[in-house]
Structure formats: C-alpha cells, structure tokens
Amino acid sequence: MEESIKLATLPALHGEAYNEASYVVTVGYGTPKKNQTVAFDTGSDVSWVQCKPCVRTCFPQREPLFNPSESSSYRNISCGSLECANLTRSGCSSNTCLYGVVYGDNSTTKGFLGRETLTLTPSDVVKDFVFGCGQDNRGLFGTIAGILGLGRGNHSLVSQTVKKFGGIFSYCLPPPSASSRTGHLTLGAVTKATKNISYTPLNLDHETFYYLDLVGISVGGRVLPINASVFSNAGTIIDSGTVITRLPSSAYAALRSAFKRGMSAYQSTPSKSSLLDTCYDFTAVDTITVPTIVFHFNGGADVEVDVSGTMYEMSGSRFCLAFAGNIDDTDLGIIGNVQQRNLEVVYDTQ
C-alpha cells in the first residue's frame, strides 16, 4: 500500500450510553455540520440518519434530528440515477429516489436517498456522500441517530471513499465496562499494526457481507471435534453490527460442552435469556478462570477471543457464555462484536 493513502481515525465507543449494544462514532452531516452519533456496521451498506420532517416514524434520539433544509450542501438523488438503481430496495416519489433497509432483527429504515457533505474528522471531509435521510425508522436502535454502513456494496462508506482511503479500514472495540477507554474506527492502512496481525482471505463471492473461512474452534487448548464442512455449509461472516456470535448448531453444542467442562468449579444458574443458555452465578467468587476460546481461520490465522468477549454480563454477578447456536447447521454463522473486543480488526477489501 502506498504511503500516500490517507488515514482518518474516529474515536469509537460502546453504545451503552445510547441504549445500544453496538459500537458508535460521531460524524458530522451537512453544511454547517451537525454532529450525529451512529452505529458502524460492517454488515450493511447504506448509511443513514433520521431526518426532519420525519414523515412517518422516528425513534427518540439523543441528538437533534438532522434537518436537510438547513444544510446548504444537501441534494436529493433522482429516481433515474445509478445510485438509485444500485439499491437493493428502492422506490420513487416526485422523482426523488426512496431507499429501504431491513436488518436481521427486523428493524427497518425508509426515506429519501440524498447527497451530503460528511465530516469524519476536521481534516477528512467526504463531499457528495450518498446516504439515506430516514423518514420511517423502527426497531432496536436505542437513541443513536442512525447507521454508518461499512459493508462491501457500492453505497458503503468504504466503497465511496476507496480512492481516498484505499478500501482499507480497521477498528478496536473496548469492552462496555471500560468507560475510561476509547476504541477507534480508522479508514486507511494502519502500517504500524500490521506486523502483529495474522491475515485470512476474504471470500469475495458475496456482496455486502465479509465472509471468512472459519475452519475450527478450540476451547481450553483443545480443538473441538467439529467437521470442517459444518462451517463451510452456510459460511461465516464477521459483523460489527451483530452483538452475540452465532454458530452452526452442532458447532455450538460442541463449544458449550467443552466450556461447561472447563467451568465445572463454578455454580451454574438457570438462564433468563432467550438467546444465551449457559450461565453462571459468581457471587462471592474472588477469582474467575475462564477457558480460552480460539477461532481457527483458513491461512493459519488463529484468533484468541478476549476474556471480555467470552462471557456476557447479564447482571452484577450473573454471566453467560457469549455464544449462541443457530437453529440449523445451514444457517449463516456470524462473528459478533462481543467476540471482537480488544482486538485490532483490519479489513482490506482490495
């Protein structure tokens, strides 16, 4: 990668202050810029923020709604444009392109497709950024302003800034309890970190998602007896916008059994969660030793899950194994943001 490729680094925080379990950055939309705190999502392409006049439904957000009529740089995008044609879901109203996104948890956003000046940092400004001006937004978004799409499709921030940042980005996600620690979202190549990073190929046969070739999992230093075809049947994506990792049902069963054996010294407790089923009560426990979990990827990349990403805190002393099983082995596997905590995760899309 040439040294001339720029870097833009944004502070990244866990979204707990916004009642959101994903990670957030604050960017500026418009001229003059209005700060909007958005969740960054590698599992979707379209970036959007809630916009006035909010024709249908807007959820309560912490910051004032973005008002495109107060920005000198906002432009609607026409129905006949290439940007409109490239949308997965689109419509038309008075020759203005309409967008729509449905997320995996059935949250939705709909509105106008527009162009706007996006300020990442004071020295990194993206003009004519294509984004969604949300007029009908429903679901589990907490009090954030919208989504920053970092997927592989044409509308993502990564694709729209490929000439500036080279199609490379990275992030580090701090645990939610580390209130004094700030992570980062960086666009561009981070050369100082590459010497400590193991790379695994991206499967580029699919749009939007970042598919990885997960080939095995270890618990407590032992590789689990899972046939490699279990992982290859549906594939595995890495997604900053999903919280808990989903594994094929047979892979999760093997992981859970090995984890339970490694946690036999601790008091198990019934789960109160519909998603997480292996829980422990650590009341009056001074020191907790959790079995290490390692993902094995094609190309020899072995990624040890940080201890903060192994168990999920449900309440003061109740913790659950932070993995879930899919209903079927053919369902898509997802490596969620909990299992990416305290790791430098680099995406090179070129």
mmCIF file of C-alpha atoms in Angstrom:
data_model
loop_
_atom_site.group_PDB
_atom_site.id
_atom_site.type_symbol
_atom_site.label_atom_id
_atom_site.label_comp_id
_atom_site.label_asym_id
_atom_site.label_seq_id
_atom_site.Cartn_x
_atom_site.Cartn_y
_atom_site.Cartn_z
ATOM 1 C CA MET A 1 0.000 0.000 0.000
ATOM 2 C CA GLU A 2 1.364 3.402 -0.965
ATOM 3 C CA GLU A 3 2.269 5.803 1.802
ATOM 4 C CA SER A 4 0.132 8.491 0.136
ATOM 5 C CA ILE A 5 -3.111 6.826 1.255
ATOM 6 C CA LYS A 6 -4.630 8.964 3.988
ATOM 7 C CA LEU A 7 -5.710 7.916 7.471
ATOM 8 C CA ALA A 8 -8.831 9.091 9.244
ATOM 9 C CA THR A 9 -9.296 7.942 12.827
ATOM 10 C CA LEU A 10 -12.537 8.399 14.752
ATOM 11 C CA PRO A 11 -12.981 7.616 18.469
ATOM 12 C CA ALA A 12 -15.225 4.561 18.899
ATOM 13 C CA LEU A 13 -17.295 3.865 21.995
ATOM 14 C CA HIS A 14 -19.589 1.098 23.144
ATOM 15 C CA GLY A 15 -23.137 2.292 22.630
ATOM 16 C CA GLU A 16 -24.404 1.586 26.161
ATOM 17 C CA ALA A 17 -24.919 5.323 26.808
ATOM 18 C CA TYR A 18 -27.301 5.259 23.822
ATOM 19 C CA ASN A 19 -29.074 2.041 24.924
ATOM 20 C CA GLU A 20 -27.340 0.336 22.012
ATOM 21 C CA ALA A 21 -25.191 -2.807 22.168
ATOM 22 C CA SER A 22 -23.199 -1.977 19.040
ATOM 23 C CA TYR A 23 -20.316 0.491 18.756
ATOM 24 C CA VAL A 24 -20.708 4.126 17.813
ATOM 25 C CA VAL A 25 -18.803 7.033 16.292
ATOM 26 C CA THR A 26 -19.804 10.672 15.945
ATOM 27 C CA VAL A 27 -19.687 12.183 12.460
ATOM 28 C CA GLY A 28 -20.877 15.476 11.008
ATOM 29 C CA TYR A 29 -23.600 15.730 8.366
ATOM 30 C CA GLY A 30 -24.289 18.855 6.357
ATOM 31 C CA THR A 31 -23.063 22.423 5.949
ATOM 32 C CA PRO A 32 -22.747 23.683 8.604
ATOM 33 C CA LYS A 33 -22.092 20.242 10.042
ATOM 34 C CA LYS A 34 -24.400 18.744 12.626
ATOM 35 C CA ASN A 35 -22.944 16.003 14.795
ATOM 36 C CA GLN A 36 -24.735 12.661 14.596
ATOM 37 C CA THR A 37 -23.772 9.597 16.647
ATOM 38 C CA VAL A 38 -24.202 6.454 14.556
ATOM 39 C CA ALA A 39 -23.507 2.740 14.971
ATOM 40 C CA PHE A 40 -20.895 1.494 12.498
ATOM 41 C CA ASP A 41 -21.983 -1.700 10.817
ATOM 42 C CA THR A 42 -19.876 -3.962 8.606
ATOM 43 C CA GLY A 43 -22.996 -5.991 7.825
ATOM 44 C CA SER A 44 -24.812 -3.291 5.842
ATOM 45 C CA ASP A 45 -24.072 -0.807 3.068
ATOM 46 C CA VAL A 46 -26.430 2.156 3.273
ATOM 47 C CA SER A 47 -25.530 4.864 5.773
ATOM 48 C CA TRP A 48 -28.497 6.826 7.116
ATOM 49 C CA VAL A 49 -29.605 9.222 9.810
ATOM 50 C CA GLN A 50 -33.058 10.194 10.957
ATOM 51 C CA CYS A 51 -34.198 13.371 9.213
ATOM 52 C CA LYS A 52 -36.769 16.075 9.711
ATOM 53 C CA PRO A 53 -39.629 16.324 8.972
ATOM 54 C CA CYS A 54 -39.834 12.612 9.839
ATOM 55 C CA VAL A 55 -42.898 11.947 7.700
ATOM 56 C CA ARG A 56 -43.806 8.608 9.327
ATOM 57 C CA THR A 57 -41.976 7.405 12.459
ATOM 58 C CA CYS A 58 -38.749 8.370 14.188
ATOM 59 C CA PHE A 59 -37.472 6.793 17.391
ATOM 60 C CA PRO A 60 -36.244 9.120 20.171
ATOM 61 C CA GLN A 61 -32.588 10.028 19.682
ATOM 62 C CA ARG A 62 -30.186 11.902 21.941
ATOM 63 C CA GLU A 63 -29.046 14.496 19.398
ATOM 64 C CA PRO A 64 -31.351 16.816 17.429
ATOM 65 C CA LEU A 65 -32.725 15.286 14.235
ATOM 66 C CA PHE A 66 -30.778 16.205 11.123
ATOM 67 C CA ASN A 67 -32.653 18.799 9.080
ATOM 68 C CA PRO A 68 -31.591 18.715 5.408
ATOM 69 C CA SER A 69 -33.397 22.007 4.722
ATOM 70 C CA GLU A 70 -30.880 23.761 6.991
ATOM 71 C CA SER A 71 -27.879 22.394 5.063
ATOM 72 C CA SER A 72 -26.534 24.218 2.013
ATOM 73 C CA SER A 73 -24.898 21.041 0.680
ATOM 74 C CA TYR A 74 -27.856 18.600 0.745
ATOM 75 C CA ARG A 75 -29.205 17.325 -2.581
ATOM 76 C CA ASN A 76 -31.893 14.769 -3.338
ATOM 77 C CA ILE A 77 -30.979 11.927 -5.708
ATOM 78 C CA SER A 78 -33.225 11.335 -8.712
ATOM 79 C CA CYS A 79 -35.033 8.094 -9.466
ATOM 80 C CA GLY A 80 -33.165 7.571 -12.734
ATOM 81 C CA SER A 81 -29.713 7.788 -11.180
ATOM 82 C CA LEU A 82 -27.202 4.952 -10.964
ATOM 83 C CA GLU A 83 -27.169 5.350 -7.177
ATOM 84 C CA CYS A 84 -30.890 4.636 -7.076
ATOM 85 C CA ALA A 85 -30.586 1.699 -9.468
ATOM 86 C CA ASN A 86 -27.900 0.137 -7.257
ATOM 87 C CA LEU A 87 -30.149 -0.012 -4.191
ATOM 88 C CA THR A 88 -31.425 -3.414 -3.088
ATOM 89 C CA ARG A 89 -34.758 -1.835 -2.122
ATOM 90 C CA SER A 90 -35.822 1.369 -3.835
ATOM 91 C CA GLY A 91 -38.849 3.403 -4.795
ATOM 92 C CA CYS A 92 -39.708 6.777 -6.270
ATOM 93 C CA SER A 93 -41.614 9.839 -5.100
ATOM 94 C CA SER A 94 -41.777 13.053 -7.158
ATOM 95 C CA ASN A 95 -38.596 11.939 -8.965
ATOM 96 C CA THR A 96 -36.760 11.571 -5.652
ATOM 97 C CA CYS A 97 -35.205 8.160 -5.009
ATOM 98 C CA LEU A 98 -36.524 6.283 -1.980
ATOM 99 C CA TYR A 99 -34.412 3.734 -0.092
ATOM 100 C CA GLY A 100 -35.340 0.975 2.331
ATOM 101 C CA VAL A 101 -33.305 -1.346 4.563
ATOM 102 C CA VAL A 102 -34.496 -4.327 6.610
ATOM 103 C CA TYR A 103 -31.996 -5.610 9.183
ATOM 104 C CA GLY A 104 -31.567 -9.111 10.568
ATOM 105 C CA ASP A 105 -33.545 -8.264 13.724
ATOM 106 C CA ASN A 106 -36.393 -6.873 11.559
ATOM 107 C CA SER A 107 -35.563 -3.260 12.392
ATOM 108 C CA THR A 108 -36.234 -1.067 9.367
ATOM 109 C CA THR A 109 -35.459 2.332 7.874
ATOM 110 C CA LYS A 110 -37.041 4.051 4.877
ATOM 111 C CA GLY A 111 -36.649 7.510 3.443
ATOM 112 C CA PHE A 112 -35.077 9.672 0.752
ATOM 113 C CA LEU A 113 -31.717 8.973 -0.839
ATOM 114 C CA GLY A 114 -29.573 12.085 -0.880
ATOM 115 C CA ARG A 115 -26.098 13.548 -1.199
ATOM 116 C CA GLU A 116 -24.466 15.418 1.626
ATOM 117 C CA THR A 117 -21.125 16.563 2.972
ATOM 118 C CA LEU A 118 -19.911 14.055 5.572
ATOM 119 C CA THR A 119 -17.289 15.238 8.053
ATOM 120 C CA LEU A 120 -15.317 12.343 9.552
ATOM 121 C CA THR A 121 -12.640 14.485 11.204
ATOM 122 C CA PRO A 122 -11.859 18.207 10.810
ATOM 123 C CA SER A 123 -9.379 17.327 8.048
ATOM 124 C CA ASP A 124 -11.306 14.423 6.469
ATOM 125 C CA VAL A 125 -14.417 15.601 4.658
ATOM 126 C CA VAL A 126 -16.338 13.499 2.114
ATOM 127 C CA LYS A 127 -18.333 15.612 -0.332
ATOM 128 C CA ASP A 128 -21.392 14.289 -2.180
ATOM 129 C CA PHE A 129 -21.665 11.336 0.204
ATOM 130 C CA VAL A 130 -24.667 9.193 -0.729
ATOM 131 C CA PHE A 131 -26.802 8.420 2.325
ATOM 132 C CA GLY A 132 -30.345 7.798 3.471
ATOM 133 C CA CYS A 133 -32.441 10.561 5.028
ATOM 134 C CA GLY A 134 -34.645 8.388 7.233
ATOM 135 C CA GLN A 135 -38.354 9.254 7.406
ATOM 136 C CA ASP A 136 -39.725 5.965 8.766
ATOM 137 C CA ASN A 137 -37.388 4.232 11.214
ATOM 138 C CA ARG A 138 -38.478 1.430 13.530
ATOM 139 C CA GLY A 139 -36.767 -1.139 15.715
ATOM 140 C CA LEU A 140 -33.883 -1.621 18.091
ATOM 141 C CA PHE A 141 -31.722 1.452 17.584
ATOM 142 C CA GLY A 142 -31.555 2.820 21.130
ATOM 143 C CA THR A 143 -31.100 6.601 20.993
ATOM 144 C CA ILE A 144 -28.465 6.772 18.229
ATOM 145 C CA ALA A 145 -29.067 8.866 15.103
ATOM 146 C CA GLY A 146 -28.620 6.107 12.522
ATOM 147 C CA ILE A 147 -26.137 3.716 10.925
ATOM 148 C CA LEU A 148 -22.752 4.096 9.208
ATOM 149 C CA GLY A 149 -22.600 1.338 6.589
ATOM 150 C CA LEU A 150 -19.188 -0.316 6.201
ATOM 151 C CA GLY A 151 -20.210 -3.275 4.035
ATOM 152 C CA ARG A 152 -18.840 -4.309 0.630
ATOM 153 C CA GLY A 153 -21.614 -2.812 -1.510
ATOM 154 C CA ASN A 154 -21.473 0.324 -3.662
ATOM 155 C CA HIS A 155 -23.222 2.569 -1.148
ATOM 156 C CA SER A 156 -20.989 1.844 1.843
ATOM 157 C CA LEU A 157 -18.584 4.428 3.237
ATOM 158 C CA VAL A 158 -15.714 2.072 2.360
ATOM 159 C CA SER A 159 -16.710 1.923 -1.315
ATOM 160 C CA GLN A 160 -17.489 5.636 -1.607
ATOM 161 C CA THR A 161 -14.066 6.598 -0.204
ATOM 162 C CA VAL A 162 -11.960 3.901 -1.901
ATOM 163 C CA LYS A 163 -9.858 6.462 -3.796
ATOM 164 C CA LYS A 164 -9.110 8.354 -0.603
ATOM 165 C CA PHE A 165 -8.589 5.512 1.875
ATOM 166 C CA GLY A 166 -7.754 2.561 -0.400
ATOM 167 C CA GLY A 167 -10.641 0.335 0.671
ATOM 168 C CA ILE A 168 -8.932 -0.461 3.976
ATOM 169 C CA PHE A 169 -10.352 0.142 7.430
ATOM 170 C CA SER A 170 -9.834 -1.149 10.947
ATOM 171 C CA TYR A 171 -11.261 -0.856 14.419
ATOM 172 C CA CYS A 172 -10.677 -1.778 18.033
ATOM 173 C CA LEU A 173 -13.722 -2.296 20.251
ATOM 174 C CA PRO A 174 -13.315 -1.739 24.009
ATOM 175 C CA PRO A 175 -15.498 -3.648 26.498
ATOM 176 C CA PRO A 176 -18.517 -1.654 27.725
ATOM 177 C CA SER A 177 -17.206 -1.636 31.295
ATOM 178 C CA ALA A 178 -14.027 0.135 30.178
ATOM 179 C CA SER A 179 -15.639 3.571 30.404
ATOM 180 C CA SER A 180 -12.245 5.250 30.541
ATOM 181 C CA ARG A 181 -11.101 3.520 27.362
ATOM 182 C CA THR A 182 -11.906 4.646 23.868
ATOM 183 C CA GLY A 183 -11.534 2.425 20.836
ATOM 184 C CA HIS A 184 -11.204 3.612 17.267
ATOM 185 C CA LEU A 185 -12.540 3.301 13.761
ATOM 186 C CA THR A 186 -9.774 4.034 11.259
ATOM 187 C CA LEU A 187 -10.129 4.425 7.495
ATOM 188 C CA GLY A 188 -6.903 3.706 5.608
ATOM 189 C CA ALA A 189 -3.963 1.355 6.140
ATOM 190 C CA VAL A 190 -2.582 1.144 9.684
ATOM 191 C CA THR A 191 1.006 0.172 8.889
ATOM 192 C CA LYS A 192 2.328 0.213 12.455
ATOM 193 C CA ALA A 193 0.000 -2.598 13.493
ATOM 194 C CA THR A 194 0.411 -4.918 10.529
ATOM 195 C CA LYS A 195 3.464 -6.733 11.911
ATOM 196 C CA ASN A 196 1.333 -8.188 14.723
ATOM 197 C CA ILE A 197 -1.657 -9.126 12.598
ATOM 198 C CA SER A 198 -2.488 -12.520 11.108
ATOM 199 C CA TYR A 199 -4.438 -12.330 7.863
ATOM 200 C CA THR A 200 -7.084 -14.675 6.493
ATOM 201 C CA PRO A 201 -8.593 -14.331 2.997
ATOM 202 C CA LEU A 202 -11.993 -12.719 2.486
ATOM 203 C CA ASN A 203 -14.442 -14.677 0.355
ATOM 204 C CA LEU A 204 -15.434 -12.093 -2.244
ATOM 205 C CA ASP A 205 -18.184 -14.135 -3.913
ATOM 206 C CA HIS A 206 -20.908 -12.366 -1.942
ATOM 207 C CA GLU A 207 -21.925 -8.705 -1.871
ATOM 208 C CA THR A 208 -22.305 -6.633 1.308
ATOM 209 C CA PHE A 209 -21.040 -9.209 3.814
ATOM 210 C CA TYR A 210 -17.455 -10.012 4.771
ATOM 211 C CA TYR A 211 -17.260 -13.801 4.544
ATOM 212 C CA LEU A 212 -14.423 -15.573 6.364
ATOM 213 C CA ASP A 213 -13.343 -19.198 6.129
ATOM 214 C CA LEU A 214 -13.698 -20.394 9.726
ATOM 215 C CA VAL A 215 -12.297 -23.929 9.872
ATOM 216 C CA GLY A 216 -12.238 -24.783 13.580
ATOM 217 C CA ILE A 217 -12.582 -23.705 17.215
ATOM 218 C CA SER A 218 -10.506 -24.574 20.277
ATOM 219 C CA VAL A 219 -11.601 -24.434 23.905
ATOM 220 C CA GLY A 220 -9.011 -24.646 26.660
ATOM 221 C CA GLY A 221 -6.280 -25.529 24.168
ATOM 222 C CA ARG A 222 -8.142 -28.431 22.555
ATOM 223 C CA VAL A 223 -9.582 -28.349 19.053
ATOM 224 C CA LEU A 224 -13.273 -29.227 19.140
ATOM 225 C CA PRO A 225 -14.376 -32.317 17.174
ATOM 226 C CA ILE A 226 -16.327 -30.405 14.528
ATOM 227 C CA ASN A 227 -16.309 -31.465 10.887
ATOM 228 C CA ALA A 228 -14.964 -28.600 8.740
ATOM 229 C CA SER A 229 -17.974 -28.996 6.425
ATOM 230 C CA VAL A 230 -20.187 -27.707 9.246
ATOM 231 C CA PHE A 231 -18.574 -24.278 8.881
ATOM 232 C CA SER A 232 -18.397 -24.322 5.082
ATOM 233 C CA ASN A 233 -22.050 -25.302 4.533
ATOM 234 C CA ALA A 234 -23.521 -21.874 5.269
ATOM 235 C CA GLY A 235 -20.366 -19.823 5.674
ATOM 236 C CA THR A 236 -19.357 -17.335 8.347
ATOM 237 C CA ILE A 237 -19.381 -13.546 8.255
ATOM 238 C CA ILE A 238 -17.749 -11.030 10.583
ATOM 239 C CA ASP A 239 -20.154 -8.274 11.582
ATOM 240 C CA SER A 240 -19.613 -5.303 13.885
ATOM 241 C CA GLY A 241 -23.365 -4.698 13.966
ATOM 242 C CA THR A 242 -24.256 -8.104 15.429
ATOM 243 C CA VAL A 243 -23.684 -8.434 19.172
ATOM 244 C CA ILE A 244 -23.506 -12.158 20.009
ATOM 245 C CA THR A 245 -21.698 -14.693 17.801
ATOM 246 C CA ARG A 246 -23.954 -17.276 16.133
ATOM 247 C CA LEU A 247 -22.524 -20.707 15.356
ATOM 248 C CA PRO A 248 -23.923 -23.714 13.484
ATOM 249 C CA SER A 249 -25.984 -25.762 15.947
ATOM 250 C CA SER A 250 -23.585 -28.733 16.082
ATOM 251 C CA ALA A 251 -20.561 -26.433 16.469
ATOM 252 C CA TYR A 252 -22.251 -24.567 19.304
ATOM 253 C CA ALA A 253 -23.170 -27.828 21.044
ATOM 254 C CA ALA A 254 -19.504 -28.909 20.991
ATOM 255 C CA LEU A 255 -18.361 -25.481 22.222
ATOM 256 C CA ARG A 256 -20.897 -25.437 25.044
ATOM 257 C CA SER A 257 -19.981 -28.931 26.239
ATOM 258 C CA ALA A 258 -16.267 -28.138 26.336
ATOM 259 C CA PHE A 259 -16.897 -24.800 28.043
ATOM 260 C CA LYS A 260 -19.073 -26.411 30.716
ATOM 261 C CA ARG A 261 -16.332 -28.923 31.481
ATOM 262 C CA GLY A 262 -13.852 -26.093 31.884
ATOM 263 C CA MET A 263 -16.247 -24.237 34.195
ATOM 264 C CA SER A 264 -17.186 -27.189 36.428
ATOM 265 C CA ALA A 265 -15.759 -25.448 39.520
ATOM 266 C CA TYR A 266 -18.386 -22.697 39.321
ATOM 267 C CA GLN A 267 -22.074 -22.603 40.168
ATOM 268 C CA SER A 268 -24.275 -22.758 37.091
ATOM 269 C CA THR A 269 -27.561 -20.887 37.160
ATOM 270 C CA PRO A 270 -30.704 -21.013 35.015
ATOM 271 C CA SER A 271 -30.692 -18.651 32.073
ATOM 272 C CA LYS A 272 -33.145 -15.769 31.939
ATOM 273 C CA SER A 273 -32.233 -15.096 28.317
ATOM 274 C CA SER A 274 -33.912 -16.486 25.219
ATOM 275 C CA LEU A 275 -30.567 -16.356 23.391
ATOM 276 C CA LEU A 276 -27.865 -17.319 25.915
ATOM 277 C CA ASP A 277 -28.318 -20.666 27.643
ATOM 278 C CA THR A 278 -25.112 -21.368 29.632
ATOM 279 C CA CYS A 279 -24.933 -19.119 32.675
ATOM 280 C CA TYR A 280 -23.102 -18.871 35.995
ATOM 281 C CA ASP A 281 -23.507 -17.014 39.278
ATOM 282 C CA PHE A 282 -20.186 -15.677 40.513
ATOM 283 C CA THR A 283 -21.469 -14.243 43.806
ATOM 284 C CA ALA A 284 -18.678 -14.392 46.421
ATOM 285 C CA VAL A 285 -16.187 -15.678 43.827
ATOM 286 C CA ASP A 286 -12.917 -13.739 44.024
ATOM 287 C CA THR A 287 -11.044 -15.130 41.022
ATOM 288 C CA ILE A 288 -12.630 -16.499 37.866
ATOM 289 C CA THR A 289 -10.646 -18.562 35.376
ATOM 290 C CA VAL A 290 -12.405 -18.885 32.031
ATOM 291 C CA PRO A 291 -11.337 -21.407 29.349
ATOM 292 C CA THR A 292 -9.677 -19.728 26.375
ATOM 293 C CA ILE A 293 -11.593 -19.845 23.102
ATOM 294 C CA VAL A 294 -9.698 -19.638 19.806
ATOM 295 C CA PHE A 295 -11.105 -19.273 16.288
ATOM 296 C CA HIS A 296 -9.065 -21.038 13.589
ATOM 297 C CA PHE A 297 -9.271 -19.495 10.119
ATOM 298 C CA ASN A 298 -8.045 -20.522 6.691
ATOM 299 C CA GLY A 299 -4.463 -19.421 6.103
ATOM 300 C CA GLY A 300 -3.304 -20.228 9.617
ATOM 301 C CA ALA A 301 -4.812 -17.233 11.406
ATOM 302 C CA ASP A 302 -5.682 -18.168 14.988
ATOM 303 C CA VAL A 303 -7.643 -15.553 16.931
ATOM 304 C CA GLU A 304 -7.966 -15.869 20.699
ATOM 305 C CA VAL A 305 -11.190 -14.349 21.979
ATOM 306 C CA ASP A 306 -10.502 -11.779 24.691
ATOM 307 C CA VAL A 307 -11.750 -12.782 28.137
ATOM 308 C CA SER A 308 -14.192 -9.849 27.964
ATOM 309 C CA GLY A 309 -15.692 -11.445 24.861
ATOM 310 C CA THR A 310 -16.084 -14.944 26.278
ATOM 311 C CA MET A 311 -18.878 -14.261 28.754
ATOM 312 C CA TYR A 312 -21.661 -11.680 28.676
ATOM 313 C CA GLU A 313 -22.624 -9.835 31.858
ATOM 314 C CA MET A 314 -26.352 -10.211 32.452
ATOM 315 C CA SER A 315 -26.411 -8.575 35.899
ATOM 316 C CA GLY A 316 -23.932 -7.862 38.695
ATOM 317 C CA SER A 317 -22.735 -11.424 39.318
ATOM 318 C CA ARG A 318 -24.540 -13.374 36.571
ATOM 319 C CA PHE A 319 -22.596 -14.092 33.404
ATOM 320 C CA CYS A 320 -23.467 -16.264 30.399
ATOM 321 C CA LEU A 321 -21.387 -17.853 27.656
ATOM 322 C CA ALA A 322 -21.486 -15.173 24.943
ATOM 323 C CA PHE A 323 -22.239 -17.502 22.038
ATOM 324 C CA ALA A 324 -25.500 -18.794 20.602
ATOM 325 C CA GLY A 325 -26.426 -21.679 18.360
ATOM 326 C CA ASN A 326 -28.311 -21.316 15.104
ATOM 327 C CA ILE A 327 -31.444 -23.371 14.629
ATOM 328 C CA ASP A 328 -29.838 -25.321 11.808
ATOM 329 C CA ASP A 329 -26.317 -26.081 10.579
ATOM 330 C CA THR A 330 -27.173 -24.436 7.252
ATOM 331 C CA ASP A 331 -27.906 -21.029 8.859
ATOM 332 C CA LEU A 332 -25.315 -18.300 8.362
ATOM 333 C CA GLY A 333 -22.626 -18.119 11.051
ATOM 334 C CA ILE A 334 -21.838 -14.649 12.417
ATOM 335 C CA ILE A 335 -18.853 -13.457 14.448
ATOM 336 C CA GLY A 336 -20.355 -10.649 16.510
ATOM 337 C CA ASN A 337 -18.832 -7.615 18.163
ATOM 338 C CA VAL A 338 -18.594 -9.144 21.658
ATOM 339 C CA GLN A 339 -16.077 -11.683 20.345
ATOM 340 C CA GLN A 340 -14.110 -8.901 18.603
ATOM 341 C CA ARG A 341 -13.433 -6.893 21.773
ATOM 342 C CA ASN A 342 -9.879 -5.712 22.434
ATOM 343 C CA LEU A 343 -8.718 -6.932 19.014
ATOM 344 C CA GLU A 344 -7.360 -4.833 16.164
ATOM 345 C CA VAL A 345 -9.574 -5.976 13.284
ATOM 346 C CA VAL A 346 -8.360 -4.927 9.827
ATOM 347 C CA TYR A 347 -10.367 -5.207 6.588
ATOM 348 C CA ASP A 348 -8.505 -4.957 3.273
ATOM 349 C CA THR A 349 -11.129 -5.059 0.530
ATOM 350 C CA GLN A 350 -8.803 -4.593 -2.436
#
